Short mmCIF file of C-alpha atoms and ligand atoms in Angstrom, two decimals:
data_model
loop_
_atom_site.label_atom_id
_atom_site.label_comp_id
_atom_site.label_asym_id
_atom_site.label_seq_id
_atom_site.Cartn_x
_atom_site.Cartn_y
_atom_site.Cartn_z
CA MET A 1 19.94 58.41 -101.99
CA ILE A 2 21.95 60.79 -104.17
CA LYS A 3 24.25 57.92 -105.05
CA LEU A 4 21.26 55.78 -106.12
CA LEU A 5 19.92 58.61 -108.33
CA GLN A 6 23.37 59.03 -109.87
CA ILE A 7 23.52 55.29 -110.64
CA LEU A 8 20.00 55.34 -112.16
CA HIS A 9 20.94 58.34 -114.30
CA PHE A 10 24.06 56.55 -115.51
CA VAL A 11 22.09 53.36 -116.31
CA ASN A 12 19.57 55.46 -118.22
CA ILE A 13 22.26 57.11 -120.35
CA LEU A 14 23.90 53.74 -120.98
CA THR A 15 20.60 52.12 -122.03
CA ARG A 16 19.83 54.97 -124.43
CA LYS A 17 23.30 54.72 -125.90
CA VAL A 18 23.04 50.96 -126.39
CA MET A 19 19.57 51.32 -127.95
CA SER A 20 20.74 53.88 -130.46
CA MET A 21 23.91 51.96 -131.31
CA LYS A 22 24.05 51.18 -134.98
CA ASP A 23 25.12 47.83 -136.33
CA ALA A 24 25.91 49.42 -139.69
CA ASP A 25 25.00 52.39 -141.86
CA VAL A 26 23.00 50.14 -144.19
CA ILE A 27 21.43 46.72 -143.72
CA ILE A 28 20.94 44.74 -146.89
CA VAL A 29 18.29 42.02 -146.85
CA GLY A 30 19.02 39.20 -149.29
CA GLY A 31 22.30 37.97 -150.76
CA GLY A 32 21.40 37.53 -154.42
CA ILE A 33 23.07 39.51 -157.20
CA ALA A 34 21.09 42.68 -156.27
CA GLY A 35 22.07 42.58 -152.60
CA LEU A 36 25.72 41.72 -153.25
CA SER A 37 26.06 44.39 -155.94
CA ALA A 38 24.56 46.96 -153.55
CA ALA A 39 26.95 45.90 -150.78
CA VAL A 40 30.04 46.22 -152.99
CA ARG A 41 28.89 49.60 -154.27
CA LEU A 42 28.30 50.91 -150.75
CA LYS A 43 31.74 49.66 -149.70
CA GLU A 44 33.24 51.61 -152.61
CA HIS A 45 31.48 54.69 -151.20
CA GLY A 46 33.07 53.96 -147.79
CA ILE A 47 29.70 53.05 -146.23
CA LYS A 48 29.43 50.30 -143.60
CA THR A 49 26.97 47.49 -144.38
CA ILE A 50 25.69 44.20 -143.02
CA LEU A 51 24.02 41.77 -145.40
CA LEU A 52 21.51 39.30 -143.97
CA GLU A 53 20.73 36.20 -146.03
CA ALA A 54 18.01 33.68 -145.13
CA LYS A 55 19.65 30.63 -146.71
CA ASN A 56 22.88 28.85 -145.88
CA ARG A 57 24.44 30.17 -149.10
CA ILE A 58 24.57 33.45 -151.02
CA GLY A 59 23.62 33.77 -154.70
CA GLY A 60 19.82 33.47 -154.46
CA ARG A 61 18.46 32.51 -157.86
CA ILE A 62 22.02 32.08 -159.11
CA PHE A 63 22.88 28.53 -158.06
CA THR A 64 25.64 26.60 -159.80
CA ASP A 65 25.72 22.91 -158.87
CA GLY A 66 28.77 21.27 -160.44
CA LYS A 67 28.42 21.70 -164.19
CA LEU A 68 24.76 22.68 -164.00
CA GLU A 69 23.10 26.04 -163.44
CA LEU A 70 20.01 25.17 -161.42
CA GLY A 71 18.95 28.84 -161.48
CA ALA A 72 20.03 31.53 -163.94
CA GLN A 73 21.96 30.18 -166.92
CA TRP A 74 23.25 32.89 -169.25
CA ILE A 75 24.26 36.52 -169.20
CA HIS A 76 21.68 37.83 -171.66
CA GLY A 77 23.44 40.35 -173.88
CA GLY A 78 27.23 40.09 -173.95
CA CYS A 79 28.14 43.73 -174.59
CA PRO A 80 29.53 46.67 -172.60
CA GLY A 81 25.94 47.90 -172.12
CA ASN A 82 25.48 45.02 -169.70
CA PRO A 83 26.81 45.72 -166.17
CA LEU A 84 27.02 42.03 -165.30
CA PHE A 85 28.95 41.20 -168.45
CA ASN A 86 31.33 44.06 -167.67
CA TYR A 87 31.88 42.88 -164.10
CA ALA A 88 32.52 39.29 -165.23
CA SER A 89 34.92 40.55 -167.94
CA THR A 90 36.80 42.78 -165.48
CA LYS A 91 37.20 39.83 -163.12
CA LYS A 92 38.43 37.65 -166.03
CA LEU A 93 35.61 35.16 -165.50
CA LEU A 94 34.64 34.74 -169.15
CA GLY A 95 37.69 32.82 -170.38
CA SER A 96 40.14 33.96 -173.03
CA LYS A 97 37.36 34.10 -175.64
CA VAL A 98 33.75 34.88 -174.76
CA LYS A 99 31.49 31.87 -175.42
CA ARG A 100 28.14 32.88 -176.87
CA VAL A 101 25.27 30.43 -177.35
CA GLY A 102 24.78 29.65 -181.03
CA ASP A 103 28.35 30.67 -181.90
CA ASP A 104 28.74 27.72 -184.25
CA GLN A 105 25.25 27.97 -185.75
CA GLU A 106 24.89 28.75 -189.46
CA ASP A 107 21.49 30.47 -189.27
CA ASP A 108 19.02 31.83 -186.71
CA TYR A 109 16.64 28.86 -186.86
CA PRO A 110 16.42 26.52 -183.87
CA THR A 111 18.86 23.65 -184.01
CA GLY A 112 17.27 20.21 -184.07
CA TYR A 113 14.19 19.05 -185.91
CA PHE A 114 10.55 19.60 -185.00
CA TYR A 115 8.72 16.36 -184.11
CA THR A 116 4.94 16.00 -183.73
CA SER A 117 3.29 14.24 -180.80
CA GLN A 118 2.64 11.38 -183.24
CA GLY A 119 6.37 10.94 -183.86
CA ARG A 120 6.48 12.55 -187.31
CA ILE A 121 9.33 14.87 -188.37
CA ILE A 122 8.23 18.20 -189.84
CA ASP A 123 9.93 19.20 -193.07
CA ARG A 124 12.69 21.77 -192.42
CA ASP A 125 11.25 24.37 -194.87
CA ILE A 126 7.90 24.16 -193.11
CA SER A 127 9.30 24.53 -189.59
CA ASN A 128 11.51 27.43 -190.80
CA LYS A 129 8.43 29.19 -192.22
CA ALA A 130 6.63 28.66 -188.90
CA TRP A 131 9.67 30.04 -187.06
CA ASP A 132 9.66 33.19 -189.24
CA ILE A 133 6.01 33.79 -188.31
CA TYR A 134 6.79 33.22 -184.62
CA GLU A 135 9.70 35.67 -184.77
CA ASN A 136 7.59 38.33 -186.49
CA ILE A 137 4.87 38.10 -183.87
CA ASN A 138 7.51 38.23 -181.16
CA ASP A 139 8.98 41.41 -182.69
CA GLU A 140 5.52 43.00 -182.79
CA THR A 141 5.12 42.54 -179.04
CA GLU A 142 8.14 44.82 -178.59
CA PHE A 143 6.74 47.53 -180.85
CA SER A 144 3.56 47.98 -178.83
CA PHE A 145 5.56 49.40 -175.93
CA LYS A 146 8.20 51.20 -177.99
CA ASN A 147 5.50 52.90 -180.05
CA ALA A 148 3.74 53.77 -176.78
CA GLU A 149 0.36 52.34 -177.64
CA PRO A 150 -1.27 52.51 -174.23
CA SER A 151 -4.55 51.33 -175.82
CA LEU A 152 -2.92 47.90 -175.60
CA GLN A 153 -2.63 48.26 -171.83
CA GLY A 154 -4.55 45.46 -170.14
CA GLN A 155 -4.35 43.12 -173.16
CA SER A 156 -2.99 39.66 -172.64
CA LEU A 157 0.10 38.43 -174.45
CA GLY A 158 -1.56 35.04 -174.84
CA GLU A 159 -4.70 36.44 -176.53
CA PHE A 160 -2.56 38.55 -178.84
CA TYR A 161 -0.42 35.57 -179.84
CA LYS A 162 -3.43 33.39 -180.65
CA LYS A 163 -5.05 36.17 -182.71
CA ARG A 164 -1.91 36.93 -184.69
CA VAL A 165 -1.25 33.25 -185.45
CA LYS A 166 -4.72 32.96 -187.03
CA GLU A 167 -4.15 36.11 -189.10
CA GLU A 168 -0.73 34.97 -190.31
CA ILE A 169 -1.99 31.51 -191.27
CA ARG A 170 -4.84 33.09 -193.27
CA LYS A 171 -2.24 35.09 -195.20
CA LEU A 172 -0.37 31.98 -196.42
CA LYS A 173 -0.80 31.55 -200.17
CA LYS A 174 -2.49 28.37 -201.38
CA ASP A 175 -0.13 28.30 -204.39
CA ASP A 176 2.91 28.13 -202.10
CA TYR A 177 1.76 25.41 -199.69
CA SER A 178 -0.41 22.31 -199.78
CA ARG A 179 -3.30 21.96 -197.29
CA ASN A 180 -1.24 19.62 -195.12
CA GLU A 181 1.77 21.91 -195.16
CA MET A 182 -0.41 24.81 -194.05
CA LYS A 183 -1.77 22.68 -191.23
CA ASP A 184 1.75 21.83 -190.17
CA ILE A 185 2.85 25.48 -190.18
CA GLU A 186 -0.15 26.38 -188.02
CA MET A 187 0.54 23.51 -185.64
CA VAL A 188 4.20 24.48 -185.23
CA VAL A 189 3.46 28.17 -184.61
CA GLU A 190 0.71 27.31 -182.12
CA SER A 191 3.05 24.97 -180.33
CA LEU A 192 5.77 27.63 -180.24
CA SER A 193 3.55 29.57 -177.82
CA LEU A 194 5.14 27.24 -175.23
CA MET A 195 8.55 28.59 -176.16
CA LEU A 196 7.28 32.15 -175.72
CA ALA A 197 5.88 31.10 -172.33
CA GLY A 198 9.34 29.74 -171.47
CA TYR A 199 10.93 33.12 -172.24
CA LEU A 200 8.27 35.02 -170.35
CA GLY A 201 8.48 32.60 -167.44
CA ASP A 202 4.82 31.53 -167.13
CA SER A 203 1.70 30.71 -169.11
CA LEU A 204 0.81 33.69 -171.30
CA GLU A 205 -2.79 34.47 -170.22
CA GLU A 206 -2.04 36.97 -167.48
CA ALA A 207 1.04 38.56 -169.05
CA SER A 208 0.81 42.17 -170.21
CA LEU A 209 1.21 42.50 -173.97
CA TYR A 210 2.00 46.20 -173.61
CA LEU A 211 4.69 45.81 -170.94
CA TYR A 212 6.24 42.65 -172.38
CA GLY A 213 8.02 44.95 -174.81
CA SER A 214 9.32 47.15 -171.97
CA SER A 215 11.92 44.47 -171.31
CA GLU A 216 14.88 45.54 -173.39
CA GLU A 217 16.97 42.92 -175.13
CA LEU A 218 20.67 43.75 -175.14
CA PRO A 219 22.82 42.78 -178.13
CA GLY A 220 25.67 40.26 -177.84
CA GLU A 221 23.71 37.00 -177.53
CA ASP A 222 23.61 34.76 -174.46
CA VAL A 223 26.97 34.39 -172.77
CA VAL A 224 28.12 31.29 -170.90
CA VAL A 225 30.33 31.75 -167.82
CA PRO A 226 32.83 28.86 -168.06
CA ASP A 227 33.21 28.18 -164.31
CA GLY A 228 29.55 28.84 -163.59
CA LEU A 229 27.65 31.93 -162.48
CA ASN A 230 28.68 31.18 -158.89
CA SER A 231 32.14 32.45 -159.87
CA ILE A 232 30.56 35.92 -160.21
CA ILE A 233 28.88 35.53 -156.82
CA ASN A 234 32.20 34.49 -155.24
CA ALA A 235 33.97 37.48 -156.79
CA LEU A 236 31.33 39.85 -155.39
CA ALA A 237 31.61 38.21 -151.96
CA GLN A 238 35.37 38.79 -152.04
CA ASP A 239 34.89 42.40 -153.06
CA MET A 240 32.62 42.97 -150.04
CA ASP A 241 35.10 41.14 -147.72
CA SER A 242 32.50 38.38 -147.06
CA ASN A 243 30.62 40.79 -144.84
CA PHE A 244 27.39 38.78 -144.71
CA GLU A 245 25.51 36.65 -142.21
CA LEU A 246 23.89 33.41 -143.41
CA GLU A 247 20.75 31.66 -142.11
CA LYS A 248 19.28 34.97 -140.97
CA PRO A 249 15.74 35.06 -142.37
CA VAL A 250 14.45 38.58 -141.76
CA GLU A 251 11.02 38.63 -140.14
CA LYS A 252 10.27 42.34 -139.82
CA ILE A 253 11.68 45.61 -141.08
CA LYS A 254 10.59 48.55 -138.94
CA TRP A 255 11.25 51.87 -140.61
CA SER A 256 10.75 55.56 -139.96
CA SER A 257 12.26 58.83 -141.12
CA GLU A 258 15.02 58.29 -138.50
CA GLY A 259 16.27 54.85 -139.47
CA VAL A 260 15.49 51.14 -139.58
CA GLU A 261 15.29 48.18 -137.24
CA VAL A 262 15.62 44.76 -138.85
CA VAL A 263 14.30 41.83 -136.85
CA THR A 264 15.49 38.23 -137.20
CA LYS A 265 14.60 35.30 -134.95
CA ASP A 266 17.56 35.80 -132.65
CA ARG A 267 18.57 39.44 -133.07
CA VAL A 268 17.50 42.97 -133.85
CA TYR A 269 19.81 45.02 -136.09
CA ASN A 270 19.81 48.83 -136.19
CA ALA A 271 20.92 51.02 -139.07
CA ASP A 272 20.22 54.29 -140.81
CA HIS A 273 19.00 52.61 -144.03
CA ALA A 274 17.87 49.25 -145.43
CA ILE A 275 17.91 47.87 -148.96
CA VAL A 276 15.48 44.97 -149.26
CA THR A 277 16.12 42.62 -152.17
CA VAL A 278 13.79 39.69 -151.43
CA PRO A 279 12.02 38.34 -154.56
CA ILE A 280 8.55 39.46 -155.61
CA GLY A 281 6.95 36.19 -154.40
CA VAL A 282 8.30 36.85 -150.90
CA LEU A 283 7.12 40.47 -150.94
CA GLN A 284 3.65 39.27 -151.96
CA THR A 285 3.27 36.68 -149.23
CA GLN A 286 5.29 37.84 -146.24
CA ASP A 287 4.11 40.70 -144.01
CA LEU A 288 7.61 42.19 -143.79
CA PHE A 289 7.19 45.90 -143.18
CA SER A 290 6.10 47.99 -140.22
CA PRO A 291 4.52 50.35 -141.01
CA GLN A 292 3.33 48.75 -144.22
CA LEU A 293 4.50 50.05 -147.61
CA ASP A 294 2.45 52.82 -149.21
CA ASP A 295 -0.55 51.92 -151.38
CA LYS A 296 1.21 52.59 -154.69
CA LYS A 297 3.99 50.17 -153.84
CA LYS A 298 1.55 47.60 -152.52
CA ARG A 299 -0.44 47.80 -155.76
CA GLY A 300 2.71 47.47 -157.89
CA ILE A 301 3.75 44.36 -155.95
CA GLU A 302 0.27 42.84 -156.19
CA ASN A 303 0.09 43.48 -159.95
CA MET A 304 3.36 41.76 -160.73
CA ARG A 305 3.76 38.01 -161.12
CA GLY A 306 6.59 35.85 -159.73
CA GLY A 307 6.95 33.56 -162.77
CA ARG A 308 6.32 29.82 -162.75
CA ILE A 309 8.95 27.66 -164.43
CA SER A 310 10.42 24.32 -163.54
CA LYS A 311 13.84 23.85 -165.09
CA ILE A 312 14.64 20.15 -165.16
CA PHE A 313 17.94 18.53 -166.13
CA LEU A 314 17.90 14.89 -167.21
CA GLU A 315 21.11 12.90 -167.06
CA PHE A 316 21.70 9.81 -169.22
CA ASP A 317 23.97 6.86 -168.56
CA LYS A 318 23.79 6.19 -172.28
CA PRO A 319 23.23 9.45 -174.16
CA PHE A 320 21.52 8.77 -177.52
CA TRP A 321 22.94 11.84 -179.28
CA ASN A 322 26.26 13.10 -180.58
CA GLU A 323 27.44 16.56 -179.58
CA GLY A 324 25.34 19.24 -181.28
CA GLU A 325 22.56 16.83 -182.28
CA GLY A 326 20.57 16.37 -179.09
CA ASN A 327 17.99 19.15 -179.51
CA ILE A 328 14.42 17.97 -180.15
CA ASN A 329 11.59 20.48 -180.66
CA PHE A 330 8.06 19.35 -179.80
CA VAL A 331 4.99 20.08 -181.91
CA TRP A 332 1.82 19.47 -179.92
CA THR A 333 -1.50 19.47 -181.76
CA LYS A 334 -4.11 22.12 -180.95
CA LYS A 335 -6.14 19.33 -179.35
CA ASP A 336 -3.16 18.32 -177.17
CA ILE A 337 -2.68 21.90 -175.97
CA ASP A 338 -6.29 23.06 -175.58
CA GLY A 339 -7.45 19.74 -174.14
CA ALA A 340 -4.56 19.36 -171.68
CA ASN A 341 -5.71 18.40 -168.21
CA LEU A 342 -3.45 20.78 -166.28
CA PRO A 343 -1.66 20.61 -163.98
CA GLU A 344 -1.76 16.78 -163.88
CA GLU A 345 -0.75 16.55 -167.56
CA TRP A 346 2.20 18.86 -166.82
CA PHE A 347 4.27 17.26 -169.57
CA LYS A 348 2.03 18.92 -172.19
CA THR A 349 3.72 22.24 -171.43
CA VAL A 350 7.17 20.89 -172.36
CA ASN A 351 8.30 22.34 -175.68
CA GLY A 352 11.23 20.02 -176.26
CA PHE A 353 14.62 18.90 -175.00
CA ASP A 354 17.88 20.80 -175.39
CA GLU A 355 21.51 19.90 -174.88
CA VAL A 356 23.26 21.59 -171.97
CA GLU A 357 26.51 23.50 -172.56
CA GLY A 358 29.53 21.93 -170.90
CA THR A 359 28.00 18.45 -170.69
CA ASN A 360 27.67 15.52 -173.09
CA ASP A 361 25.16 13.45 -171.13
CA THR A 362 22.48 15.92 -170.05
CA LEU A 363 19.34 17.35 -171.64
CA ILE A 364 17.10 20.07 -170.26
CA MET A 365 13.33 20.53 -170.36
CA TRP A 366 11.18 23.41 -169.12
CA VAL A 367 7.72 23.08 -167.55
CA VAL A 368 5.56 26.24 -167.37
CA GLY A 369 2.66 27.75 -165.46
CA SER A 370 0.46 25.78 -163.05
CA ALA A 371 2.17 22.64 -164.38
CA ALA A 372 5.48 23.91 -162.96
CA GLU A 373 3.95 24.35 -159.51
CA TYR A 374 2.66 20.79 -159.73
CA VAL A 375 5.90 19.28 -160.96
CA ASP A 376 7.96 21.06 -158.29
CA LYS A 377 6.22 18.79 -155.79
CA LEU A 378 6.51 15.57 -157.83
CA GLY A 379 9.15 12.94 -157.09
CA ASP A 380 12.08 12.38 -159.46
CA LYS A 381 10.85 8.90 -160.40
CA GLU A 382 7.59 10.18 -161.90
CA ILE A 383 9.43 12.91 -163.78
CA LEU A 384 11.93 10.43 -165.22
CA GLU A 385 9.12 8.13 -166.35
CA GLN A 386 7.19 10.89 -168.11
CA ALA A 387 10.30 12.40 -169.67
CA GLY A 388 11.20 8.99 -171.08
CA LYS A 389 7.69 8.54 -172.51
CA LEU A 390 7.86 12.00 -174.10
CA LEU A 391 11.20 11.29 -175.76
CA ARG A 392 10.06 7.98 -177.21
CA ARG A 393 6.67 9.37 -178.28
CA PHE A 394 8.03 12.39 -180.16
CA THR A 395 11.04 10.71 -181.74
CA GLY A 396 8.92 7.67 -182.59
CA ASP A 397 11.75 5.42 -181.35
CA PRO A 398 10.37 2.92 -178.79
CA ALA A 399 13.89 1.72 -177.99
CA LEU A 400 15.48 5.13 -177.36
CA SER A 401 17.77 5.11 -174.30
CA LEU A 402 16.17 6.84 -171.33
CA PRO A 403 17.37 9.35 -168.75
CA ASN A 404 18.23 7.93 -165.36
CA LYS A 405 18.71 10.97 -163.12
CA VAL A 406 16.89 14.25 -162.49
CA ARG A 407 18.63 17.42 -161.28
CA ARG A 408 16.60 20.54 -160.38
CA HIS A 409 15.81 23.10 -157.71
CA PRO A 410 12.13 23.64 -156.80
CA TRP A 411 12.07 27.44 -157.14
CA LEU A 412 8.31 27.76 -156.73
CA ALA A 413 8.25 25.78 -153.48
CA ASP A 414 11.44 27.47 -152.16
CA PRO A 415 10.14 29.85 -149.43
CA TYR A 416 12.89 32.38 -150.17
CA ALA A 417 12.22 32.50 -153.93
CA LEU A 418 8.53 31.61 -154.48
CA GLY A 419 8.92 32.04 -158.22
CA THR A 420 11.50 32.04 -160.97
CA TRP A 421 11.64 35.55 -162.46
CA SER A 422 9.09 38.35 -162.42
CA TYR A 423 6.94 39.72 -165.22
CA PRO A 424 4.26 42.42 -165.45
CA SER A 425 0.65 41.21 -165.54
CA ILE A 426 -2.28 42.71 -167.43
CA TYR A 427 -2.96 44.79 -164.29
CA SER A 428 0.56 46.29 -164.15
CA THR A 429 1.54 49.73 -165.38
CA HIS A 430 4.99 51.01 -166.22
CA GLN A 431 4.58 53.49 -163.37
CA ASP A 432 4.56 50.51 -160.96
CA TYR A 433 8.31 50.10 -161.52
CA LYS A 434 8.93 53.76 -160.72
CA GLU A 435 6.91 53.45 -157.54
CA LEU A 436 8.77 50.33 -156.44
CA SER A 437 12.16 51.97 -156.82
CA THR A 438 11.15 55.18 -154.99
CA PRO A 439 12.71 55.27 -151.50
CA LEU A 440 10.65 55.60 -148.32
CA PRO A 441 9.67 57.72 -146.56
CA SER A 442 10.62 59.99 -149.50
CA PRO A 443 13.20 60.33 -152.29
CA THR A 444 15.05 62.97 -150.26
CA VAL A 445 15.15 60.81 -147.10
CA PRO A 446 15.93 57.30 -148.37
CA ARG A 447 15.59 55.04 -145.33
CA LEU A 448 13.89 51.99 -146.88
CA LEU A 449 14.63 50.97 -150.48
CA LEU A 450 13.58 47.98 -152.56
CA ALA A 451 15.93 46.39 -155.08
CA GLY A 452 16.04 43.21 -157.17
CA GLU A 453 15.21 42.14 -160.70
CA HIS A 454 11.50 42.94 -160.16
CA VAL A 455 12.32 46.61 -159.52
CA HIS A 456 14.10 47.42 -162.77
CA PRO A 457 11.80 49.02 -165.41
CA GLN A 458 13.84 47.93 -168.42
CA TYR A 459 15.68 44.78 -167.39
CA TRP A 460 13.15 43.12 -165.10
CA SER A 461 13.63 39.35 -164.84
CA PHE A 462 17.36 39.49 -165.68
CA MET A 463 20.44 39.21 -163.49
CA HIS A 464 21.78 42.45 -164.96
CA GLY A 465 18.52 44.20 -163.99
CA ALA A 466 18.95 42.93 -160.42
CA ARG A 467 22.57 44.12 -160.32
CA LEU A 468 21.70 47.57 -161.70
CA SER A 469 18.82 48.06 -159.28
CA GLY A 470 21.09 47.21 -156.32
CA ILE A 471 23.74 49.67 -157.49
CA GLU A 472 21.21 52.42 -158.19
CA GLN A 473 19.62 52.13 -154.74
CA ALA A 474 23.07 52.10 -153.08
CA ASP A 475 23.96 55.31 -154.92
CA LYS A 476 20.80 57.01 -153.61
CA ILE A 477 21.90 56.29 -150.04
CA ALA A 478 25.48 57.43 -150.74
CA GLU A 479 24.18 60.68 -152.22
CA PHE A 480 22.02 61.28 -149.14
CA MET A 481 24.90 60.56 -146.75
CA LYS A 482 27.20 62.92 -148.60
CA LYS A 483 24.72 65.72 -148.04
C1 FAD B 501 15.50 28.68 -163.27
C2 FAD B 501 15.92 30.10 -163.50
C3 FAD B 501 16.56 30.46 -164.68
C4 FAD B 501 16.96 31.77 -164.90
N1 FAD B 501 17.67 32.07 -166.02
C5 FAD B 501 18.20 33.31 -166.15
C6 FAD B 501 19.15 33.59 -167.18
O1 FAD B 501 19.55 32.71 -167.95
N2 FAD B 501 19.63 34.86 -167.27
C7 FAD B 501 19.24 35.87 -166.41
O2 FAD B 501 19.70 37.01 -166.56
N3 FAD B 501 18.38 35.61 -165.41
C8 FAD B 501 17.87 34.36 -165.25
N4 FAD B 501 17.06 34.08 -164.19
C9 FAD B 501 16.66 35.18 -163.30
C10 FAD B 501 17.79 35.58 -162.35
O3 FAD B 501 18.20 34.45 -161.64
C11 FAD B 501 17.28 36.66 -161.41
O4 FAD B 501 16.83 37.76 -162.15
C12 FAD B 501 18.36 37.16 -160.44
O5 FAD B 501 19.21 36.16 -159.98
C13 FAD B 501 17.62 37.83 -159.29
O6 FAD B 501 18.53 38.38 -158.37
P1 FAD B 501 17.96 39.16 -157.10
O7 FAD B 501 19.13 39.55 -156.30
O8 FAD B 501 16.98 40.18 -157.52
O9 FAD B 501 17.08 38.06 -156.32
P2 FAD B 501 17.55 36.70 -155.64
O10 FAD B 501 18.67 36.10 -156.36
O11 FAD B 501 16.34 35.88 -155.48
O12 FAD B 501 18.08 37.18 -154.22
C14 FAD B 501 17.22 37.46 -153.15
C15 FAD B 501 17.81 36.86 -151.87
O13 FAD B 501 16.95 37.17 -150.78
C16 FAD B 501 16.95 36.05 -149.90
N5 FAD B 501 15.77 36.16 -149.03
C17 FAD B 501 14.48 35.91 -149.34
N6 FAD B 501 13.68 36.15 -148.28
C18 FAD B 501 14.50 36.57 -147.29
C19 FAD B 501 14.28 36.99 -145.93
N7 FAD B 501 13.07 37.02 -145.40
N8 FAD B 501 15.36 37.35 -145.20
C20 FAD B 501 16.61 37.33 -145.71
N9 FAD B 501 16.88 36.94 -146.98
C21 FAD B 501 15.82 36.59 -147.76
C22 FAD B 501 16.93 34.86 -150.84
O14 FAD B 501 17.33 33.67 -150.21
C23 FAD B 501 17.90 35.33 -151.93
O15 FAD B 501 19.22 34.93 -151.66
C24 FAD B 501 16.67 32.77 -163.92
C25 FAD B 501 16.03 32.41 -162.74
C26 FAD B 501 15.67 31.09 -162.52
C27 FAD B 501 15.02 30.72 -161.21
#
């Protein structure tokens, strides 16, 4: 009897020991730039991590496929104020001379002519004037945040743009422009709202005018990484000794003031802390946390938008352009835009075709908003057909050679992305970002932390924002562990 009790006691101790055994100090959920940057930072602090990635590859929304970047394309802001630029430079991934988009351009106007949907070319002076107006309005959207005009809180970027276009057109002097020229300027600026939507990452209606300007633009132009952005991902993976597990979609993250338990289909992982870097679309749709996040975080997540863009590459057997001359800017009429039957007429959100760096046979087009969701589910054949029609319609050349292959990744239908890049909606506040980056259960006991581009108050949407947020959250854990 005594022997049996002794055995039971031993089994009990053993079970408790096994249950409390940690797999790592920190579990990182998601192997995009935020997760990888956090992992490398923690390693530098001497902290043991495991990174769990749902897909069969790391990189997340960075996805180089041969010469094409199906996800992120450029390092926005090539200067030492950009932590991603610095990392790529340190790793010698930017070539002997940094390549910036527009390096060989003479002025700041878009390259390529503006063509109307009737196949007419707009005079260069007129499209330049329209571009100046567009740029001025764009600059104003930044001032509203920098000048802290909270009265603008809740206003839509789209409404603001429409209102300002009308005002600017009214200001044009009749002595300077003919009636038709004025109409053309108006048409070009109105059509450029699609370009703004492309930068934002969605149609403009629900975007916050006030917070649009909270996104800080770094100097140094857009930088191209010669061997693709995956070279940065590979360098990070090397720096963390490839300490990640693929095809491990996390289903639940149980957290308390003691630690975390991360549940996947085939295993439960235990650790003292977790950094969760899944994109905003996943946070919005998947019931990941137990207990649930606090109300402030839940509201911040609900207020944000995941971004709806379809980035489509079109390859040509017989390219119709010489290098540097392939860009075509579209000018839709007001009737085309306002009367568009969306999402079926998805092609009416395309603002033109651009050449792709590093290729001589590929153009790119962007589809935005509900149209992007629609097009993500369309077959390549339909896309090719429509793209061909667009090219011939706008150039006015019925014999123009047509694209024969589509390359893309359906980011909106991808269950581990569910969007392209985040942006604040008219319901968001700047405080939402602070709430999202505050650890749980409290700043002094950081057990559960969120990271990713959607968490950074200044560089949301960008790769460098994602990287910074991962590093900052890692440092909070390191600080806690030191104490
Ligand atoms: C088409 C496109 C173009 C872009 N262009 C640019 C650009 O030119 N410049 C720029 O700076 N930014 C650009 N971006 C945005 C940029 O890609 C992102 O800001 C950045 O890559 C986000 O990194 P992240 O680590 O926050 O998220 P992600 O890269 O999305 O990483 C999150 C990871 O979590 C994984 N995951 C999701 N759910 C789970 C789960 N349940 N369990 C485990 N893992 C999970 C995902 O698979 C993913 O790997 C672009 C994005 C897209 C889609």
